[in-house]
């Protein structure tokens, strides 16, 4: 096995640390403090993918159906989701976002993007922003690997 260059090991460590810190900061800015990361992930999945059954959501999030049932019950208490019979199979229920759930997701996304754009405007030069964009292209290449 070939030994990894120290620069690769250092870059891997720094990427992990910076992205963890950025993820935490974006969660703070999101405006949905009373939701857990699991609940936010389900809301985002429903926003992107549309209505889904509880078992499909559990499989997609890699959790047991019992855990997904608890997650959905908590989200439902906020009024962000609703359940309706599956038109293709009346024994199943489909979970979908309510208008309040859609607005919560869109509002949260807007808050995060505004915070980041404001920070990039206030704290970085145009050259630095271009460097960030170039680095993101490389990060995208890493993700696609």
Short mmCIF file of N, CA and C in Angstrom, two decimals:
data_model
loop_
_atom_site.label_atom_id
_atom_site.label_comp_id
_atom_site.label_asym_id
_atom_site.label_seq_id
_atom_site.Cartn_x
_atom_site.Cartn_y
_atom_site.Cartn_z
N UNK A 1 0.84 -1.17 0.00
CA UNK A 1 0.00 0.00 0.00
C UNK A 1 0.89 1.25 0.00
N UNK A 2 0.57 2.21 -0.84
CA UNK A 2 1.36 3.42 -0.96
C UNK A 2 1.07 4.37 0.21
N UNK A 3 2.13 4.95 0.74
CA UNK A 3 1.97 5.90 1.83
C UNK A 3 1.39 7.19 1.29
N UNK A 4 0.44 7.77 2.04
CA UNK A 4 -0.22 9.00 1.60
C UNK A 4 0.68 10.20 1.91
N UNK A 5 0.70 11.17 1.01
CA UNK A 5 1.46 12.39 1.29
C UNK A 5 0.88 13.11 2.51
N UNK A 6 1.74 13.72 3.29
CA UNK A 6 1.30 14.45 4.48
C UNK A 6 0.31 15.56 4.10
N UNK A 7 0.49 16.15 2.92
CA UNK A 7 -0.44 17.22 2.53
C UNK A 7 -1.85 16.67 2.36
N UNK A 8 -1.99 15.43 1.88
CA UNK A 8 -3.31 14.82 1.72
C UNK A 8 -3.93 14.54 3.09
N UNK A 9 -3.14 14.04 4.00
CA UNK A 9 -3.63 13.75 5.35
C UNK A 9 -4.04 15.05 6.03
N UNK A 10 -3.20 16.07 5.92
CA UNK A 10 -3.51 17.38 6.53
C UNK A 10 -4.78 17.97 5.90
N UNK A 11 -4.88 17.92 4.57
CA UNK A 11 -6.07 18.46 3.89
C UNK A 11 -7.32 17.71 4.32
N UNK A 12 -7.25 16.40 4.43
CA UNK A 12 -8.41 15.62 4.84
C UNK A 12 -8.88 16.03 6.23
N UNK A 13 -7.94 16.20 7.14
CA UNK A 13 -8.28 16.61 8.51
C UNK A 13 -8.90 18.00 8.52
N UNK A 14 -8.29 18.94 7.81
CA UNK A 14 -8.79 20.32 7.80
C UNK A 14 -10.16 20.43 7.14
N UNK A 15 -10.37 19.69 6.07
CA UNK A 15 -11.68 19.70 5.40
C UNK A 15 -12.75 19.23 6.38
N UNK A 16 -12.48 18.11 7.05
CA UNK A 16 -13.45 17.57 8.01
C UNK A 16 -13.78 18.58 9.11
N UNK A 17 -12.76 19.20 9.66
CA UNK A 17 -12.95 20.15 10.75
C UNK A 17 -13.73 21.38 10.27
N UNK A 18 -13.32 21.95 9.15
CA UNK A 18 -13.98 23.16 8.65
C UNK A 18 -15.43 22.88 8.27
N UNK A 19 -15.68 21.75 7.60
CA UNK A 19 -17.05 21.45 7.21
C UNK A 19 -17.92 21.16 8.42
N UNK A 20 -17.39 20.53 9.45
CA UNK A 20 -18.16 20.31 10.68
C UNK A 20 -18.54 21.64 11.33
N UNK A 21 -17.57 22.55 11.39
CA UNK A 21 -17.84 23.87 11.98
C UNK A 21 -18.85 24.64 11.15
N UNK A 22 -18.73 24.57 9.81
CA UNK A 22 -19.67 25.26 8.94
C UNK A 22 -21.07 24.67 9.09
N UNK A 23 -21.17 23.36 9.16
CA UNK A 23 -22.48 22.71 9.34
C UNK A 23 -23.13 23.15 10.65
N UNK A 24 -22.35 23.20 11.72
CA UNK A 24 -22.90 23.66 13.01
C UNK A 24 -23.36 25.11 12.92
N UNK A 25 -22.56 25.96 12.28
CA UNK A 25 -22.91 27.38 12.15
C UNK A 25 -24.18 27.55 11.32
N UNK A 26 -24.30 26.78 10.24
CA UNK A 26 -25.50 26.87 9.41
C UNK A 26 -26.73 26.39 10.18
N UNK A 27 -26.57 25.39 11.04
CA UNK A 27 -27.69 24.94 11.87
C UNK A 27 -28.12 26.05 12.83
N UNK A 28 -27.16 26.79 13.39
CA UNK A 28 -27.48 27.90 14.28
C UNK A 28 -28.28 28.98 13.56
N UNK A 29 -27.92 29.24 12.32
CA UNK A 29 -28.53 30.31 11.53
C UNK A 29 -29.89 29.87 10.97
N UNK A 30 -30.13 28.57 10.90
CA UNK A 30 -31.30 28.02 10.20
C UNK A 30 -32.64 28.51 10.73
N UNK A 31 -32.70 28.88 12.01
CA UNK A 31 -33.96 29.35 12.56
C UNK A 31 -34.93 28.24 12.92
N UNK A 32 -34.48 27.00 12.93
CA UNK A 32 -35.33 25.87 13.31
C UNK A 32 -34.69 25.15 14.48
N UNK A 33 -34.36 25.91 15.51
CA UNK A 33 -33.61 25.40 16.65
C UNK A 33 -34.31 24.27 17.39
N UNK A 34 -35.64 24.24 17.35
CA UNK A 34 -36.34 23.23 18.12
C UNK A 34 -36.47 21.90 17.37
N UNK A 35 -35.88 21.80 16.18
CA UNK A 35 -35.88 20.55 15.45
C UNK A 35 -34.50 19.90 15.52
N UNK A 36 -34.50 18.59 15.59
CA UNK A 36 -33.23 17.85 15.63
C UNK A 36 -32.67 17.72 14.20
N UNK A 37 -31.39 17.40 14.08
CA UNK A 37 -30.83 17.15 12.74
C UNK A 37 -31.60 16.07 11.98
N UNK A 38 -32.07 15.03 12.66
CA UNK A 38 -32.84 13.97 11.99
C UNK A 38 -34.16 14.51 11.45
N UNK A 39 -34.82 15.34 12.24
CA UNK A 39 -36.09 15.93 11.80
C UNK A 39 -35.87 16.86 10.61
N UNK A 40 -34.80 17.65 10.66
CA UNK A 40 -34.48 18.53 9.54
C UNK A 40 -34.16 17.74 8.29
N UNK A 41 -33.47 16.62 8.44
CA UNK A 41 -33.13 15.78 7.29
C UNK A 41 -34.39 15.24 6.62
N UNK A 42 -35.37 14.84 7.42
CA UNK A 42 -36.63 14.32 6.86
C UNK A 42 -37.38 15.44 6.14
N UNK A 43 -37.45 16.62 6.75
CA UNK A 43 -38.12 17.74 6.09
C UNK A 43 -37.45 18.07 4.76
N UNK A 44 -36.13 18.09 4.75
CA UNK A 44 -35.40 18.37 3.51
C UNK A 44 -35.66 17.29 2.46
N UNK A 45 -35.69 16.04 2.89
CA UNK A 45 -35.95 14.93 1.96
C UNK A 45 -37.34 15.06 1.35
N UNK A 46 -38.33 15.39 2.17
CA UNK A 46 -39.69 15.56 1.66
C UNK A 46 -39.78 16.77 0.72
N UNK A 47 -39.02 17.81 1.02
CA UNK A 47 -38.99 18.99 0.16
C UNK A 47 -38.40 18.64 -1.20
N UNK A 48 -37.32 17.89 -1.21
CA UNK A 48 -36.65 17.52 -2.47
C UNK A 48 -37.39 16.43 -3.23
N UNK A 49 -37.86 15.43 -2.51
CA UNK A 49 -38.39 14.24 -3.17
C UNK A 49 -39.89 14.13 -3.22
N UNK A 50 -40.59 14.99 -2.50
CA UNK A 50 -42.05 14.90 -2.48
C UNK A 50 -42.53 13.85 -1.49
N UNK A 51 -43.84 13.58 -1.51
CA UNK A 51 -44.44 12.65 -0.54
C UNK A 51 -43.76 11.28 -0.57
N UNK A 52 -43.69 10.68 0.61
CA UNK A 52 -43.06 9.36 0.74
C UNK A 52 -43.72 8.60 1.88
N UNK A 53 -43.62 7.30 1.83
CA UNK A 53 -44.14 6.49 2.93
C UNK A 53 -43.13 6.51 4.08
N UNK A 54 -43.62 6.15 5.25
CA UNK A 54 -42.73 6.12 6.41
C UNK A 54 -41.61 5.10 6.19
N UNK A 55 -41.92 3.95 5.61
CA UNK A 55 -40.88 2.94 5.40
C UNK A 55 -39.85 3.42 4.37
N UNK A 56 -40.30 4.14 3.35
CA UNK A 56 -39.34 4.70 2.38
C UNK A 56 -38.43 5.73 3.04
N UNK A 57 -39.01 6.56 3.90
CA UNK A 57 -38.20 7.56 4.61
C UNK A 57 -37.20 6.88 5.54
N UNK A 58 -37.66 5.85 6.24
CA UNK A 58 -36.76 5.13 7.15
C UNK A 58 -35.59 4.52 6.37
N UNK A 59 -35.88 3.92 5.23
CA UNK A 59 -34.82 3.31 4.43
C UNK A 59 -33.87 4.38 3.91
N UNK A 60 -34.41 5.49 3.44
CA UNK A 60 -33.57 6.56 2.88
C UNK A 60 -32.67 7.18 3.95
N UNK A 61 -33.17 7.28 5.17
CA UNK A 61 -32.39 7.88 6.26
C UNK A 61 -31.61 6.82 7.05
N UNK A 62 -31.75 5.57 6.64
CA UNK A 62 -31.03 4.45 7.28
C UNK A 62 -31.32 4.34 8.78
N UNK A 63 -32.62 4.39 9.11
CA UNK A 63 -33.05 4.20 10.49
C UNK A 63 -34.14 3.14 10.52
N UNK A 64 -34.42 2.62 11.70
CA UNK A 64 -35.50 1.64 11.85
C UNK A 64 -36.85 2.35 11.71
N UNK A 65 -37.87 1.63 11.26
CA UNK A 65 -39.20 2.24 11.14
C UNK A 65 -39.71 2.84 12.45
N UNK A 66 -39.37 2.21 13.58
CA UNK A 66 -39.80 2.75 14.87
C UNK A 66 -39.18 4.12 15.13
N UNK A 67 -37.92 4.27 14.77
CA UNK A 67 -37.25 5.57 14.94
C UNK A 67 -37.87 6.61 14.03
N UNK A 68 -38.19 6.22 12.78
CA UNK A 68 -38.81 7.16 11.86
C UNK A 68 -40.20 7.56 12.35
N UNK A 69 -40.93 6.61 12.94
CA UNK A 69 -42.26 6.94 13.48
C UNK A 69 -42.15 8.02 14.55
N UNK A 70 -41.15 7.91 15.42
CA UNK A 70 -40.95 8.92 16.46
C UNK A 70 -40.55 10.26 15.86
N UNK A 71 -39.69 10.23 14.85
CA UNK A 71 -39.26 11.46 14.18
C UNK A 71 -40.45 12.15 13.53
N UNK A 72 -41.27 11.38 12.82
CA UNK A 72 -42.44 11.96 12.14
C UNK A 72 -43.45 12.50 13.15
N UNK A 73 -43.63 11.82 14.27
CA UNK A 73 -44.57 12.30 15.29
C UNK A 73 -44.13 13.66 15.82
N UNK A 74 -42.84 13.83 16.04
CA UNK A 74 -42.33 15.12 16.53
C UNK A 74 -42.52 16.22 15.49
N UNK A 75 -42.25 15.91 14.23
CA UNK A 75 -42.41 16.90 13.16
C UNK A 75 -43.88 17.26 13.01
N UNK A 76 -44.74 16.26 13.13
CA UNK A 76 -46.18 16.48 12.98
C UNK A 76 -46.71 17.43 14.06
N UNK A 77 -46.13 17.36 15.27
CA UNK A 77 -46.55 18.26 16.35
C UNK A 77 -46.29 19.72 15.99
N UNK A 78 -45.30 19.97 15.14
CA UNK A 78 -45.01 21.33 14.70
C UNK A 78 -45.94 21.77 13.57
N UNK A 79 -46.69 20.82 13.02
CA UNK A 79 -47.59 21.13 11.91
C UNK A 79 -46.88 21.21 10.57
N UNK A 80 -45.70 20.57 10.47
CA UNK A 80 -44.91 20.67 9.25
C UNK A 80 -45.18 19.54 8.25
N UNK A 81 -45.83 18.47 8.70
CA UNK A 81 -46.14 17.36 7.79
C UNK A 81 -47.59 16.95 7.97
N UNK A 82 -48.09 16.24 6.95
CA UNK A 82 -49.41 15.64 7.04
C UNK A 82 -49.35 14.26 6.41
N UNK A 83 -50.30 13.44 6.77
CA UNK A 83 -50.35 12.08 6.23
C UNK A 83 -51.66 11.91 5.47
N UNK A 84 -51.59 11.16 4.37
CA UNK A 84 -52.78 10.87 3.56
C UNK A 84 -52.64 9.47 3.00
N UNK A 85 -53.75 8.81 2.73
CA UNK A 85 -53.67 7.47 2.15
C UNK A 85 -52.95 7.51 0.80
N UNK A 86 -52.16 6.48 0.56
CA UNK A 86 -51.46 6.33 -0.72
C UNK A 86 -52.50 5.95 -1.77
N UNK A 87 -52.65 6.75 -2.83
CA UNK A 87 -53.66 6.43 -3.85
C UNK A 87 -53.41 5.07 -4.53
N UNK A 88 -52.16 4.63 -4.56
CA UNK A 88 -51.83 3.35 -5.19
C UNK A 88 -52.03 2.17 -4.25
N UNK A 89 -52.03 2.41 -2.94
CA UNK A 89 -52.17 1.35 -1.96
C UNK A 89 -52.77 1.95 -0.70
N UNK A 90 -54.08 1.81 -0.55
CA UNK A 90 -54.80 2.43 0.56
C UNK A 90 -54.37 1.98 1.93
N UNK A 91 -53.59 0.90 2.02
CA UNK A 91 -53.10 0.44 3.33
C UNK A 91 -51.93 1.27 3.82
N UNK A 92 -51.26 1.94 2.89
CA UNK A 92 -50.09 2.76 3.24
C UNK A 92 -50.49 4.22 3.34
N UNK A 93 -49.70 4.96 4.08
CA UNK A 93 -49.89 6.40 4.16
C UNK A 93 -48.68 7.09 3.54
N UNK A 94 -48.93 8.20 2.88
CA UNK A 94 -47.86 9.03 2.36
C UNK A 94 -47.72 10.25 3.26
N UNK A 95 -46.49 10.58 3.55
CA UNK A 95 -46.17 11.75 4.37
C UNK A 95 -45.76 12.86 3.41
N UNK A 96 -46.29 14.06 3.62
CA UNK A 96 -45.90 15.19 2.78
C UNK A 96 -45.81 16.44 3.64
N UNK A 97 -45.14 17.44 3.08
CA UNK A 97 -45.02 18.72 3.78
C UNK A 97 -46.34 19.47 3.73
N UNK A 98 -46.65 20.16 4.82
CA UNK A 98 -47.77 21.09 4.82
C UNK A 98 -47.24 22.42 4.28
N UNK A 99 -48.12 23.36 3.97
CA UNK A 99 -47.62 24.69 3.59
C UNK A 99 -46.68 25.28 4.66
N UNK A 100 -46.99 25.05 5.94
CA UNK A 100 -46.12 25.55 7.01
C UNK A 100 -44.75 24.87 6.96
N UNK A 101 -44.73 23.57 6.63
CA UNK A 101 -43.47 22.85 6.52
C UNK A 101 -42.64 23.35 5.35
N UNK A 102 -43.30 23.59 4.23
CA UNK A 102 -42.61 24.13 3.05
C UNK A 102 -42.03 25.50 3.37
N UNK A 103 -42.81 26.34 4.03
CA UNK A 103 -42.32 27.69 4.37
C UNK A 103 -41.17 27.61 5.37
N UNK A 104 -41.24 26.68 6.31
CA UNK A 104 -40.15 26.53 7.29
C UNK A 104 -38.85 26.16 6.57
N UNK A 105 -38.93 25.21 5.63
CA UNK A 105 -37.74 24.79 4.89
C UNK A 105 -37.21 25.94 4.03
N UNK A 106 -38.10 26.58 3.29
CA UNK A 106 -37.67 27.68 2.41
C UNK A 106 -37.12 28.84 3.22
N UNK A 107 -37.78 29.18 4.32
CA UNK A 107 -37.30 30.27 5.17
C UNK A 107 -35.94 29.96 5.78
N UNK A 108 -35.76 28.72 6.20
CA UNK A 108 -34.49 28.30 6.77
C UNK A 108 -33.39 28.39 5.72
N UNK A 109 -33.68 27.89 4.53
CA UNK A 109 -32.70 27.94 3.43
C UNK A 109 -32.33 29.39 3.11
N UNK A 110 -33.33 30.23 3.06
CA UNK A 110 -33.12 31.66 2.78
C UNK A 110 -32.24 32.30 3.85
N UNK A 111 -32.51 32.00 5.12
CA UNK A 111 -31.71 32.56 6.21
C UNK A 111 -30.25 32.13 6.11
N UNK A 112 -30.03 30.86 5.82
CA UNK A 112 -28.65 30.36 5.72
C UNK A 112 -27.92 31.01 4.55
N UNK A 113 -28.60 31.11 3.40
CA UNK A 113 -27.96 31.72 2.23
C UNK A 113 -27.69 33.21 2.46
N UNK A 114 -28.63 33.91 3.10
CA UNK A 114 -28.42 35.33 3.39
C UNK A 114 -27.25 35.52 4.34
N UNK A 115 -27.17 34.69 5.39
CA UNK A 115 -26.06 34.80 6.33
C UNK A 115 -24.73 34.59 5.60
N UNK A 116 -24.68 33.55 4.77
CA UNK A 116 -23.43 33.24 4.10
C UNK A 116 -23.07 34.35 3.10
N UNK A 117 -24.04 34.82 2.31
CA UNK A 117 -23.76 35.88 1.34
C UNK A 117 -23.31 37.16 2.04
N UNK A 118 -23.95 37.48 3.16
CA UNK A 118 -23.57 38.68 3.92
C UNK A 118 -22.15 38.53 4.47
N UNK A 119 -21.84 37.35 4.99
CA UNK A 119 -20.50 37.11 5.53
C UNK A 119 -19.46 37.16 4.42
N UNK A 120 -19.76 36.57 3.28
CA UNK A 120 -18.81 36.59 2.16
C UNK A 120 -18.61 38.02 1.63
N UNK A 121 -19.65 38.82 1.68
CA UNK A 121 -19.56 40.21 1.24
C UNK A 121 -18.76 41.05 2.23
N UNK A 122 -19.07 40.90 3.51
CA UNK A 122 -18.47 41.75 4.54
C UNK A 122 -17.03 41.37 4.89
N UNK A 123 -16.71 40.09 4.83
CA UNK A 123 -15.45 39.62 5.39
C UNK A 123 -14.42 39.12 4.37
N UNK A 124 -14.79 39.11 3.09
CA UNK A 124 -13.89 38.58 2.07
C UNK A 124 -13.79 39.52 0.88
N UNK A 125 -12.61 39.54 0.27
CA UNK A 125 -12.43 40.36 -0.93
C UNK A 125 -12.96 39.58 -2.14
N UNK A 126 -13.08 40.25 -3.26
CA UNK A 126 -13.51 39.57 -4.49
C UNK A 126 -12.54 38.45 -4.86
N UNK A 127 -11.25 38.69 -4.72
CA UNK A 127 -10.26 37.65 -5.01
C UNK A 127 -10.45 36.44 -4.09
N UNK A 128 -10.72 36.68 -2.82
CA UNK A 128 -10.94 35.57 -1.88
C UNK A 128 -12.20 34.80 -2.24
N UNK A 129 -13.26 35.51 -2.62
CA UNK A 129 -14.49 34.83 -3.04
C UNK A 129 -14.24 33.96 -4.27
N UNK A 130 -13.44 34.46 -5.20
CA UNK A 130 -13.11 33.66 -6.39
C UNK A 130 -12.28 32.43 -6.00
N UNK A 131 -11.40 32.57 -5.01
CA UNK A 131 -10.62 31.44 -4.52
C UNK A 131 -11.54 30.39 -3.89
N UNK A 132 -12.53 30.85 -3.13
CA UNK A 132 -13.50 29.94 -2.53
C UNK A 132 -14.26 29.19 -3.62
N UNK A 133 -14.70 29.90 -4.65
CA UNK A 133 -15.42 29.25 -5.75
C UNK A 133 -14.55 28.20 -6.44
N UNK A 134 -13.28 28.52 -6.64
CA UNK A 134 -12.36 27.56 -7.27
C UNK A 134 -12.17 26.34 -6.37
N UNK A 135 -12.04 26.58 -5.06
CA UNK A 135 -11.87 25.46 -4.13
C UNK A 135 -13.13 24.59 -4.10
N UNK A 136 -14.29 25.20 -4.22
CA UNK A 136 -15.54 24.44 -4.22
C UNK A 136 -15.64 23.53 -5.45
N UNK A 137 -15.11 24.00 -6.57
CA UNK A 137 -15.07 23.13 -7.75
C UNK A 137 -14.24 21.88 -7.46
N UNK A 138 -13.13 22.06 -6.78
CA UNK A 138 -12.29 20.93 -6.41
C UNK A 138 -13.00 20.02 -5.40
N UNK A 139 -13.69 20.62 -4.45
CA UNK A 139 -14.43 19.84 -3.46
C UNK A 139 -15.53 19.04 -4.14
N UNK A 140 -16.17 19.63 -5.13
CA UNK A 140 -17.20 18.92 -5.87
C UNK A 140 -16.61 17.69 -6.57
N UNK A 141 -15.41 17.86 -7.10
CA UNK A 141 -14.72 16.74 -7.74
C UNK A 141 -14.43 15.63 -6.72
N UNK A 142 -14.08 16.03 -5.50
CA UNK A 142 -13.84 15.07 -4.43
C UNK A 142 -15.12 14.30 -4.11
N UNK A 143 -16.23 14.99 -4.04
CA UNK A 143 -17.50 14.37 -3.71
C UNK A 143 -17.94 13.38 -4.80
N UNK A 144 -17.65 13.69 -6.03
CA UNK A 144 -18.06 12.85 -7.15
C UNK A 144 -17.22 11.59 -7.29
N UNK A 145 -16.16 11.49 -6.54
CA UNK A 145 -15.25 10.35 -6.63
C UNK A 145 -15.86 9.07 -6.17
#
